[in-house]
Amino acid sequence: MAQESPKNSAAEIPVTSNGQLEDSHEHSFNRDLKLSLPVGLGLSETKITSHGFDSTKEGVVEAGPYPGKGSSASAQSSVVSPSSAAASRLAGQGCDLIIPTGGRAQQKSGPVVLADEVKNPAMEKLELVRKWSLNTYKCTRQIISEKLGRGSRTVDLELEAQIDILRDNKKKYENILRLAQTLSTQLFQMVHTQRQLGEAFADLSLKSLELHEEFGYNADTQKLLAKNGETLLGAINFFIASVNTLVNKTIEDTLLTVKQYESARIEYDAYRTDLEELNLGPRDANTLPKIEQSQQLFQVHKEKYDKMRNDVSIKLKFLEENKVKVLHNQLVLFHNAIAAYFAGNQKQLEQTLKQFHIKLKTPGVDAPSWLEEQ
């Protein structure tokens, strides 16, 4: 053959005693290797192997001192260590040598792509704190400017009037609830006293033969009053429970939505004020990005404000309908029960409780289980 293959040439490179290539053959080796490569194929895409004798193993170029002296460069056991000059030439052509822990050198070519850095949770929290602080500062500045009369605020006259009426009614309902609870407590004490008085009269009627009938009449009267008082007490407690649910749950839930609406309104006005101030200033390369960002934030808070205003309007409408229905029934119950009790109409008083499906709890008897109520 006119020219030996690069694989055989790599297997027959003479090695000096210190494990480095002879300088006289470096130029010849590199020239033969370049001539044997096909067009368009770089050193970074070529694997140097040595096939000699009957072996099928590959001779891999590995950096490190040569283990022995005077050993033959066989295809199975010889390992070639490039000199510093050859290594610099290979590095200049884009060939990377990576030495793994197993001791075999692998060839890696092409650009190195770094994976995306994992987001730092601390940085994310810091960013959230920064946004929260900026939003809090803007809202606080808006509240102070409104109280000082310097800033403008968005007002929905119809909605604000409904909210004021709701808050005023809540205070009045709370006062009615407090008075009804006081009446229930006092009535309970009176019923308890009447029951004890009836028992005392009944005991004296058995022990005083000359006043047997008189003590007996009074005992029956007090027992009847105590029984009617317990019936009235059940009606009042049912009235208190219904009004308490209306005031402390239904109305309170609506007022919670109102608070969220007011917070959204403050944020909306704060970002609106910022956008107006930026629009009044100069427009140049530095301010245009700020104006665009402020416009986006303003649009986000405007949508939030509109949504909360719609939610408040819907809840106020449903609350009004529910309030009228609940209070109508409870006021009728309260009136009929009080009138029947003080008129001494026991039958009418019991009929009132049946009309509103009120069950009185018998003293000394535990409440039925949930299986019995089904």
mmCIF file of C-alpha atoms in Angstrom:
data_model
loop_
_atom_site.group_PDB
_atom_site.id
_atom_site.type_symbol
_atom_site.label_atom_id
_atom_site.label_comp_id
_atom_site.label_asym_id
_atom_site.label_seq_id
_atom_site.Cartn_x
_atom_site.Cartn_y
_atom_site.Cartn_z
ATOM 1 C CA MET A 1 0.000 0.000 0.000
ATOM 2 C CA ALA A 2 1.191 3.471 -0.818
ATOM 3 C CA GLN A 3 -0.020 4.871 2.455
ATOM 4 C CA GLU A 4 -0.730 3.168 5.752
ATOM 5 C CA SER A 5 -4.052 3.630 7.430
ATOM 6 C CA PRO A 6 -4.185 6.093 10.312
ATOM 7 C CA LYS A 7 -5.225 3.300 12.640
ATOM 8 C CA ASN A 8 -1.980 1.346 12.119
ATOM 9 C CA SER A 9 0.042 4.538 12.340
ATOM 10 C CA ALA A 10 -1.497 5.298 15.720
ATOM 11 C CA ALA A 11 -0.584 1.843 16.931
ATOM 12 C CA GLU A 12 3.082 2.160 15.914
ATOM 13 C CA ILE A 13 3.922 5.543 17.402
ATOM 14 C CA PRO A 14 7.288 5.198 19.171
ATOM 15 C CA VAL A 15 7.291 6.121 22.804
ATOM 16 C CA THR A 16 10.233 7.421 24.809
ATOM 17 C CA SER A 17 11.119 6.252 28.270
ATOM 18 C CA ASN A 18 9.349 9.190 29.971
ATOM 19 C CA GLY A 19 6.018 8.450 28.273
ATOM 20 C CA GLN A 20 6.062 11.313 25.708
ATOM 21 C CA LEU A 21 6.110 11.264 21.906
ATOM 22 C CA GLU A 22 9.335 11.864 20.061
ATOM 23 C CA ASP A 23 9.325 15.376 18.670
ATOM 24 C CA SER A 24 10.748 14.165 15.371
ATOM 25 C CA HIS A 25 7.625 12.149 14.572
ATOM 26 C CA GLU A 26 4.920 14.547 15.826
ATOM 27 C CA HIS A 27 4.750 16.500 12.581
ATOM 28 C CA SER A 28 4.604 13.346 10.482
ATOM 29 C CA PHE A 29 1.871 11.824 12.645
ATOM 30 C CA ASN A 30 -0.355 14.897 12.490
ATOM 31 C CA ARG A 31 0.128 15.259 8.728
ATOM 32 C CA ASP A 32 -0.776 11.608 8.036
ATOM 33 C CA LEU A 33 -3.772 11.829 10.306
ATOM 34 C CA LYS A 34 -5.138 14.946 8.567
ATOM 35 C CA LEU A 35 -4.614 13.432 5.095
ATOM 36 C CA SER A 36 -6.514 10.279 6.050
ATOM 37 C CA LEU A 37 -9.586 12.146 7.299
ATOM 38 C CA PRO A 38 -12.496 12.658 4.924
ATOM 39 C CA VAL A 39 -13.508 16.133 3.866
ATOM 40 C CA GLY A 40 -15.674 17.937 6.410
ATOM 41 C CA LEU A 41 -14.744 15.643 9.307
ATOM 42 C CA GLY A 42 -12.881 17.262 12.211
ATOM 43 C CA LEU A 43 -10.772 15.753 14.874
ATOM 44 C CA SER A 44 -13.611 16.163 17.348
ATOM 45 C CA GLU A 45 -15.673 13.600 15.385
ATOM 46 C CA THR A 46 -12.877 10.997 14.979
ATOM 47 C CA LYS A 47 -12.071 8.079 17.284
ATOM 48 C CA ILE A 48 -8.503 6.719 17.156
ATOM 49 C CA THR A 49 -8.378 2.947 17.452
ATOM 50 C CA SER A 50 -5.605 0.448 17.045
ATOM 51 C CA HIS A 51 -6.183 -3.027 15.602
ATOM 52 C CA GLY A 52 -3.247 -5.326 15.691
ATOM 53 C CA PHE A 53 -2.644 -9.043 15.780
ATOM 54 C CA ASP A 54 -5.929 -10.808 16.524
ATOM 55 C CA SER A 55 -7.311 -8.360 19.078
ATOM 56 C CA THR A 56 -10.601 -6.438 18.670
ATOM 57 C CA LYS A 57 -10.032 -4.011 21.539
ATOM 58 C CA GLU A 58 -9.604 -0.321 20.969
ATOM 59 C CA GLY A 59 -6.468 1.598 21.842
ATOM 60 C CA VAL A 60 -7.700 4.760 23.590
ATOM 61 C CA VAL A 61 -5.581 7.855 23.903
ATOM 62 C CA GLU A 62 -5.165 8.480 27.626
ATOM 63 C CA ALA A 63 -3.236 11.188 29.462
ATOM 64 C CA GLY A 64 -0.866 9.930 32.122
ATOM 65 C CA PRO A 65 2.657 8.583 32.647
ATOM 66 C CA TYR A 66 3.609 5.469 30.759
ATOM 67 C CA PRO A 67 3.839 2.561 33.193
ATOM 68 C CA GLY A 68 6.922 0.842 31.901
ATOM 69 C CA LYS A 69 10.145 1.274 30.054
ATOM 70 C CA GLY A 70 11.058 -0.459 26.857
ATOM 71 C CA SER A 71 7.621 -2.030 26.309
ATOM 72 C CA SER A 72 6.481 -2.694 22.789
ATOM 73 C CA ALA A 73 3.613 -0.606 21.322
ATOM 74 C CA SER A 74 1.171 -3.476 20.889
ATOM 75 C CA ALA A 75 -2.476 -2.919 19.973
ATOM 76 C CA GLN A 76 -3.797 -4.626 23.093
ATOM 77 C CA SER A 77 -1.718 -3.156 25.918
ATOM 78 C CA SER A 78 0.043 -0.046 24.662
ATOM 79 C CA VAL A 79 -1.451 3.295 25.715
ATOM 80 C CA VAL A 80 -0.225 6.437 23.970
ATOM 81 C CA SER A 81 0.167 9.647 25.999
ATOM 82 C CA PRO A 82 0.269 12.802 23.864
ATOM 83 C CA SER A 83 2.837 15.458 24.557
ATOM 84 C CA SER A 84 1.904 18.946 25.700
ATOM 85 C CA ALA A 85 2.428 20.312 22.174
ATOM 86 C CA ALA A 86 0.104 17.733 20.627
ATOM 87 C CA ALA A 87 -2.469 18.284 23.332
ATOM 88 C CA SER A 88 -2.458 22.019 22.671
ATOM 89 C CA ARG A 89 -2.974 21.362 18.938
ATOM 90 C CA LEU A 90 -5.892 19.036 19.628
ATOM 91 C CA ALA A 91 -7.405 21.555 22.016
ATOM 92 C CA GLY A 92 -7.058 24.269 19.363
ATOM 93 C CA GLN A 93 -9.150 22.140 16.958
ATOM 94 C CA GLY A 94 -12.069 21.891 19.431
ATOM 95 C CA CYS A 95 -11.429 18.386 20.808
ATOM 96 C CA ASP A 96 -12.273 17.983 24.509
ATOM 97 C CA LEU A 97 -10.811 15.160 26.580
ATOM 98 C CA ILE A 98 -12.858 14.070 29.611
ATOM 99 C CA ILE A 99 -11.328 11.622 32.050
ATOM 100 C CA PRO A 100 -14.066 9.650 33.881
ATOM 101 C CA THR A 101 -13.528 7.872 37.162
ATOM 102 C CA GLY A 102 -13.215 4.529 35.407
ATOM 103 C CA GLY A 103 -9.882 5.549 33.888
ATOM 104 C CA ARG A 104 -10.982 5.487 30.231
ATOM 105 C CA ALA A 105 -10.890 8.738 28.315
ATOM 106 C CA GLN A 106 -14.008 9.734 26.407
ATOM 107 C CA GLN A 107 -14.200 12.186 23.591
ATOM 108 C CA LYS A 108 -16.729 15.022 23.764
ATOM 109 C CA SER A 109 -17.231 17.493 20.979
ATOM 110 C CA GLY A 110 -19.502 20.393 20.202
ATOM 111 C CA PRO A 111 -20.653 23.310 22.342
ATOM 112 C CA VAL A 112 -21.390 22.777 26.009
ATOM 113 C CA VAL A 113 -25.032 23.520 26.898
ATOM 114 C CA LEU A 114 -25.721 24.424 30.482
ATOM 115 C CA ALA A 115 -29.051 23.430 31.999
ATOM 116 C CA ASP A 116 -31.385 26.141 33.228
ATOM 117 C CA GLU A 117 -30.652 27.112 36.744
ATOM 118 C CA VAL A 118 -33.205 25.959 39.301
ATOM 119 C CA LYS A 119 -35.165 28.853 40.705
ATOM 120 C CA ASN A 120 -34.092 29.782 44.164
ATOM 121 C CA PRO A 121 -37.041 29.700 46.613
ATOM 122 C CA ALA A 122 -35.438 32.458 48.640
ATOM 123 C CA MET A 123 -35.333 34.732 45.592
ATOM 124 C CA GLU A 124 -38.969 33.974 44.812
ATOM 125 C CA LYS A 125 -40.000 34.869 48.363
ATOM 126 C CA LEU A 126 -37.922 38.024 48.177
ATOM 127 C CA GLU A 127 -39.695 38.994 44.954
ATOM 128 C CA LEU A 128 -43.106 38.375 46.530
ATOM 129 C CA VAL A 129 -42.152 40.499 49.528
ATOM 130 C CA ARG A 130 -40.971 43.254 47.216
ATOM 131 C CA LYS A 131 -44.251 43.265 45.268
ATOM 132 C CA TRP A 132 -46.282 43.178 48.472
ATOM 133 C CA SER A 133 -44.295 46.066 49.953
ATOM 134 C CA LEU A 134 -44.709 48.153 46.820
ATOM 135 C CA ASN A 135 -48.463 47.496 46.703
ATOM 136 C CA THR A 136 -48.825 48.285 50.414
ATOM 137 C CA TYR A 137 -46.923 51.523 49.990
ATOM 138 C CA LYS A 138 -49.134 52.627 47.099
ATOM 139 C CA CYS A 139 -52.356 51.774 48.959
ATOM 140 C CA THR A 140 -51.193 53.494 52.159
ATOM 141 C CA ARG A 141 -50.269 56.599 50.229
ATOM 142 C CA GLN A 142 -53.699 56.581 48.571
ATOM 143 C CA ILE A 143 -55.521 56.236 51.910
ATOM 144 C CA ILE A 144 -53.536 59.072 53.492
ATOM 145 C CA SER A 145 -54.081 61.354 50.505
ATOM 146 C CA GLU A 146 -57.841 60.662 50.625
ATOM 147 C CA LYS A 147 -58.052 61.453 54.342
ATOM 148 C CA LEU A 148 -56.079 64.651 53.843
ATOM 149 C CA GLY A 149 -58.351 65.646 50.975
ATOM 150 C CA ARG A 150 -55.589 65.691 48.391
ATOM 151 C CA GLY A 151 -56.338 62.523 46.447
ATOM 152 C CA SER A 152 -59.386 61.574 44.411
ATOM 153 C CA ARG A 153 -61.413 58.415 44.995
ATOM 154 C CA THR A 154 -63.819 56.448 42.828
ATOM 155 C CA VAL A 155 -67.366 56.504 44.240
ATOM 156 C CA ASP A 156 -70.401 54.472 43.205
ATOM 157 C CA LEU A 157 -73.165 56.529 44.807
ATOM 158 C CA GLU A 158 -75.889 53.901 44.570
ATOM 159 C CA LEU A 159 -73.725 51.076 45.851
ATOM 160 C CA GLU A 160 -72.236 53.179 48.651
ATOM 161 C CA ALA A 161 -75.729 54.125 49.838
ATOM 162 C CA GLN A 162 -76.787 50.471 49.983
ATOM 163 C CA ILE A 163 -73.666 49.576 51.958
ATOM 164 C CA ASP A 164 -74.313 52.367 54.481
ATOM 165 C CA ILE A 165 -77.921 51.202 54.965
ATOM 166 C CA LEU A 166 -76.729 47.626 55.480
ATOM 167 C CA ARG A 167 -74.225 48.640 58.161
ATOM 168 C CA ASP A 168 -76.813 50.765 59.943
ATOM 169 C CA ASN A 169 -79.382 47.939 59.864
ATOM 170 C CA LYS A 170 -76.803 45.502 61.210
ATOM 171 C CA LYS A 171 -76.317 47.688 64.294
ATOM 172 C CA LYS A 172 -80.078 47.875 64.856
ATOM 173 C CA TYR A 173 -80.515 44.131 64.436
ATOM 174 C CA GLU A 174 -77.684 43.515 66.889
ATOM 175 C CA ASN A 175 -79.506 45.709 69.416
ATOM 176 C CA ILE A 176 -82.756 43.720 68.938
ATOM 177 C CA LEU A 177 -80.803 40.486 69.309
ATOM 178 C CA ARG A 178 -79.198 41.682 72.533
ATOM 179 C CA LEU A 179 -82.572 42.722 74.026
ATOM 180 C CA ALA A 180 -84.194 39.430 73.006
ATOM 181 C CA GLN A 181 -81.375 37.515 74.708
ATOM 182 C CA THR A 182 -81.914 39.576 77.870
ATOM 183 C CA LEU A 183 -85.655 38.805 77.744
ATOM 184 C CA SER A 184 -84.925 35.111 77.312
ATOM 185 C CA THR A 185 -82.600 35.100 80.318
ATOM 186 C CA GLN A 186 -85.115 36.906 82.511
ATOM 187 C CA LEU A 187 -87.981 34.683 81.365
ATOM 188 C CA PHE A 188 -85.922 31.573 82.086
ATOM 189 C CA GLN A 189 -85.298 32.799 85.633
ATOM 190 C CA MET A 190 -88.999 33.603 86.094
ATOM 191 C CA VAL A 191 -90.054 30.179 84.815
ATOM 192 C CA HIS A 192 -87.570 28.509 87.104
ATOM 193 C CA THR A 193 -88.927 30.504 90.075
ATOM 194 C CA GLN A 194 -92.548 29.688 89.181
ATOM 195 C CA ARG A 195 -91.735 25.999 88.976
ATOM 196 C CA GLN A 196 -90.093 26.043 92.411
ATOM 197 C CA LEU A 197 -93.023 28.041 93.826
ATOM 198 C CA GLY A 198 -95.525 25.543 92.452
ATOM 199 C CA GLU A 199 -93.629 22.661 94.033
ATOM 200 C CA ALA A 200 -93.617 24.488 97.394
ATOM 201 C CA PHE A 201 -97.389 25.106 97.199
ATOM 202 C CA ALA A 202 -98.015 21.472 96.318
ATOM 203 C CA ASP A 203 -95.953 20.309 99.294
ATOM 204 C CA LEU A 204 -97.845 22.596 101.693
ATOM 205 C CA SER A 205 -101.173 21.486 100.310
ATOM 206 C CA LEU A 206 -100.403 17.935 101.427
ATOM 207 C CA LYS A 207 -99.189 18.957 104.872
ATOM 208 C CA SER A 208 -101.791 21.653 105.703
ATOM 209 C CA LEU A 209 -105.229 20.061 105.752
ATOM 210 C CA GLU A 210 -107.025 23.304 106.619
ATOM 211 C CA LEU A 211 -105.401 25.081 103.574
ATOM 212 C CA HIS A 212 -105.280 22.101 101.258
ATOM 213 C CA GLU A 213 -107.503 23.612 98.529
ATOM 214 C CA GLU A 214 -105.918 27.079 98.620
ATOM 215 C CA PHE A 215 -102.378 25.746 98.342
ATOM 216 C CA GLY A 216 -103.504 23.343 95.621
ATOM 217 C CA TYR A 217 -105.029 26.124 93.444
ATOM 218 C CA ASN A 218 -101.841 28.173 93.665
ATOM 219 C CA ALA A 219 -99.690 25.156 92.917
ATOM 220 C CA ASP A 220 -101.672 24.378 89.768
ATOM 221 C CA THR A 221 -101.563 28.016 88.659
ATOM 222 C CA GLN A 222 -97.796 28.306 89.053
ATOM 223 C CA LYS A 223 -97.199 25.005 87.278
ATOM 224 C CA LEU A 224 -99.378 26.145 84.381
ATOM 225 C CA LEU A 225 -97.557 29.467 84.173
ATOM 226 C CA ALA A 226 -94.223 27.655 84.219
ATOM 227 C CA LYS A 227 -95.375 25.373 81.417
ATOM 228 C CA ASN A 228 -96.582 28.279 79.291
ATOM 229 C CA GLY A 229 -93.352 30.130 80.086
ATOM 230 C CA GLU A 230 -91.334 27.228 78.774
ATOM 231 C CA THR A 231 -93.383 27.289 75.561
ATOM 232 C CA LEU A 232 -92.835 31.028 75.171
ATOM 233 C CA LEU A 233 -89.146 30.560 75.978
ATOM 234 C CA GLY A 234 -88.859 28.049 73.135
ATOM 235 C CA ALA A 235 -90.416 30.543 70.696
ATOM 236 C CA ILE A 236 -88.111 33.376 71.847
ATOM 237 C CA ASN A 237 -85.017 31.187 71.592
ATOM 238 C CA PHE A 238 -86.019 30.159 68.068
ATOM 239 C CA PHE A 239 -86.422 33.847 67.185
ATOM 240 C CA ILE A 240 -82.978 34.611 68.663
ATOM 241 C CA ALA A 241 -81.291 31.775 66.744
ATOM 242 C CA SER A 242 -82.775 32.888 63.406
ATOM 243 C CA VAL A 243 -81.893 36.554 63.889
ATOM 244 C CA ASN A 244 -78.406 35.610 65.072
ATOM 245 C CA THR A 245 -77.841 33.583 61.883
ATOM 246 C CA LEU A 246 -79.047 36.505 59.790
ATOM 247 C CA VAL A 247 -76.873 39.085 61.559
ATOM 248 C CA ASN A 248 -73.672 37.204 62.339
ATOM 249 C CA LYS A 249 -73.482 34.925 59.301
ATOM 250 C CA THR A 250 -75.488 36.187 56.331
ATOM 251 C CA ILE A 251 -74.946 39.916 56.824
ATOM 252 C CA GLU A 252 -71.373 39.389 58.046
ATOM 253 C CA ASP A 253 -70.538 37.389 54.917
ATOM 254 C CA THR A 254 -71.866 40.218 52.764
ATOM 255 C CA LEU A 255 -69.849 42.786 54.721
ATOM 256 C CA LEU A 256 -66.734 40.670 54.221
ATOM 257 C CA THR A 257 -67.277 40.932 50.466
ATOM 258 C CA VAL A 258 -67.779 44.677 50.937
ATOM 259 C CA LYS A 259 -64.371 44.913 52.656
ATOM 260 C CA GLN A 260 -62.754 43.099 49.735
ATOM 261 C CA TYR A 261 -64.505 45.505 47.370
ATOM 262 C CA GLU A 262 -63.184 48.508 49.293
ATOM 263 C CA SER A 263 -59.632 47.110 49.221
ATOM 264 C CA ALA A 264 -59.921 46.576 45.464
ATOM 265 C CA ARG A 265 -61.196 50.140 45.107
ATOM 266 C CA ILE A 266 -58.193 51.551 46.997
ATOM 267 C CA GLU A 267 -55.758 49.545 44.841
ATOM 268 C CA TYR A 268 -57.564 50.670 41.705
ATOM 269 C CA ASP A 269 -57.363 54.334 42.700
ATOM 270 C CA ALA A 270 -53.702 53.993 43.735
ATOM 271 C CA TYR A 271 -52.614 52.601 40.362
ATOM 272 C CA ARG A 272 -54.905 55.028 38.556
ATOM 273 C CA THR A 273 -53.175 57.921 40.305
ATOM 274 C CA ASP A 274 -49.742 56.547 39.329
ATOM 275 C CA LEU A 275 -50.777 56.249 35.702
ATOM 276 C CA GLU A 276 -52.152 59.787 35.660
ATOM 277 C CA GLU A 277 -48.923 61.171 37.132
ATOM 278 C CA LEU A 278 -46.817 59.335 34.525
ATOM 279 C CA ASN A 279 -49.029 60.567 31.686
ATOM 280 C CA LEU A 280 -48.596 64.157 32.856
ATOM 281 C CA GLY A 281 -44.793 63.837 32.734
ATOM 282 C CA PRO A 282 -42.464 63.787 29.722
ATOM 283 C CA ARG A 283 -42.531 60.909 27.243
ATOM 284 C CA ASP A 284 -39.092 59.615 26.302
ATOM 285 C CA ALA A 285 -37.238 56.319 26.021
ATOM 286 C CA ASN A 286 -36.995 56.008 29.814
ATOM 287 C CA THR A 287 -40.594 56.831 30.723
ATOM 288 C CA LEU A 288 -42.430 54.945 27.944
ATOM 289 C CA PRO A 289 -41.678 51.471 29.410
ATOM 290 C CA LYS A 290 -42.806 52.691 32.830
ATOM 291 C CA ILE A 291 -46.023 54.085 31.373
ATOM 292 C CA GLU A 292 -46.720 50.830 29.558
ATOM 293 C CA GLN A 293 -46.110 48.777 32.700
ATOM 294 C CA SER A 294 -48.278 51.135 34.758
ATOM 295 C CA GLN A 295 -51.040 50.831 32.159
ATOM 296 C CA GLN A 296 -50.976 47.042 32.437
ATOM 297 C CA LEU A 297 -51.133 47.114 36.239
ATOM 298 C CA PHE A 298 -53.943 49.653 36.108
ATOM 299 C CA GLN A 299 -55.941 47.417 33.767
ATOM 300 C CA VAL A 300 -55.477 44.394 36.048
ATOM 301 C CA HIS A 301 -56.723 46.260 39.129
ATOM 302 C CA LYS A 302 -59.574 47.824 37.174
ATOM 303 C CA GLU A 303 -60.851 44.382 36.202
ATOM 304 C CA LYS A 304 -60.554 43.253 39.823
ATOM 305 C CA TYR A 305 -62.454 46.336 40.995
ATOM 306 C CA ASP A 306 -65.251 45.809 38.480
ATOM 307 C CA LYS A 307 -65.584 42.161 39.472
ATOM 308 C CA MET A 308 -65.781 42.949 43.196
ATOM 309 C CA ARG A 309 -68.328 45.700 42.589
ATOM 310 C CA ASN A 310 -70.510 43.256 40.658
ATOM 311 C CA ASP A 311 -70.176 40.651 43.436
ATOM 312 C CA VAL A 312 -71.241 43.153 46.087
ATOM 313 C CA SER A 313 -74.285 44.215 44.063
ATOM 314 C CA ILE A 314 -75.421 40.607 43.656
ATOM 315 C CA LYS A 315 -74.903 39.770 47.336
ATOM 316 C CA LEU A 316 -76.771 42.862 48.483
ATOM 317 C CA LYS A 317 -79.723 41.896 46.281
ATOM 318 C CA PHE A 318 -79.879 38.330 47.595
ATOM 319 C CA LEU A 319 -79.387 39.528 51.174
ATOM 320 C CA GLU A 320 -82.336 41.891 50.928
ATOM 321 C CA GLU A 321 -84.607 39.119 49.680
ATOM 322 C CA ASN A 322 -83.443 36.698 52.365
ATOM 323 C CA LYS A 323 -83.694 39.310 55.122
ATOM 324 C CA VAL A 324 -87.314 40.178 54.286
ATOM 325 C CA LYS A 325 -88.331 36.516 54.214
ATOM 326 C CA VAL A 326 -86.584 35.574 57.458
ATOM 327 C CA LEU A 327 -87.645 38.614 59.476
ATOM 328 C CA HIS A 328 -91.258 38.360 58.285
ATOM 329 C CA ASN A 329 -91.617 34.838 59.662
ATOM 330 C CA GLN A 330 -89.721 35.541 62.875
ATOM 331 C CA LEU A 331 -91.631 38.721 63.692
ATOM 332 C CA VAL A 332 -94.971 36.932 63.195
ATOM 333 C CA LEU A 333 -93.787 34.140 65.487
ATOM 334 C CA PHE A 334 -92.614 36.531 68.177
ATOM 335 C CA HIS A 335 -95.851 38.539 68.119
ATOM 336 C CA ASN A 336 -98.201 35.538 68.245
ATOM 337 C CA ALA A 337 -96.244 33.831 71.010
ATOM 338 C CA ILE A 338 -96.102 36.919 73.250
ATOM 339 C CA ALA A 339 -99.786 37.748 72.688
ATOM 340 C CA ALA A 340 -100.952 34.201 73.419
ATOM 341 C CA TYR A 341 -98.805 33.910 76.548
ATOM 342 C CA PHE A 342 -99.980 37.125 78.221
ATOM 343 C CA ALA A 343 -103.588 36.471 77.147
ATOM 344 C CA GLY A 344 -103.397 33.126 78.880
ATOM 345 C CA ASN A 345 -104.337 31.311 75.686
ATOM 346 C CA GLN A 346 -102.400 28.099 76.101
ATOM 347 C CA LYS A 347 -103.955 26.479 73.029
ATOM 348 C CA GLN A 348 -103.008 29.405 70.772
ATOM 349 C CA LEU A 349 -99.482 29.420 72.172
ATOM 350 C CA GLU A 350 -98.998 25.742 71.398
ATOM 351 C CA GLN A 351 -100.523 26.212 67.952
ATOM 352 C CA THR A 352 -97.969 28.944 67.217
ATOM 353 C CA LEU A 353 -95.078 26.607 67.961
ATOM 354 C CA LYS A 354 -96.573 23.901 65.745
ATOM 355 C CA GLN A 355 -96.980 26.407 62.938
ATOM 356 C CA PHE A 356 -93.251 27.180 62.945
ATOM 357 C CA HIS A 357 -92.215 23.551 63.597
ATOM 358 C CA ILE A 358 -90.635 24.317 66.969
ATOM 359 C CA LYS A 359 -89.957 21.357 69.249
ATOM 360 C CA LEU A 360 -89.515 22.028 72.932
ATOM 361 C CA LYS A 361 -86.837 20.173 74.831
ATOM 362 C CA THR A 362 -88.209 18.320 77.830
ATOM 363 C CA PRO A 363 -86.206 19.084 80.996
ATOM 364 C CA GLY A 364 -83.921 16.213 81.937
ATOM 365 C CA VAL A 365 -84.175 14.524 78.525
ATOM 366 C CA ASP A 366 -81.176 14.445 76.198
ATOM 367 C CA ALA A 367 -81.507 15.640 72.625
ATOM 368 C CA PRO A 368 -82.334 12.903 70.070
ATOM 369 C CA SER A 369 -79.494 11.463 68.038
ATOM 370 C CA TRP A 370 -79.057 12.298 64.380
ATOM 371 C CA LEU A 371 -80.441 8.866 63.440
ATOM 372 C CA GLU A 372 -83.705 9.607 65.264
ATOM 373 C CA GLU A 373 -84.044 12.956 63.508
ATOM 374 C CA GLN A 374 -83.928 11.366 60.041
#
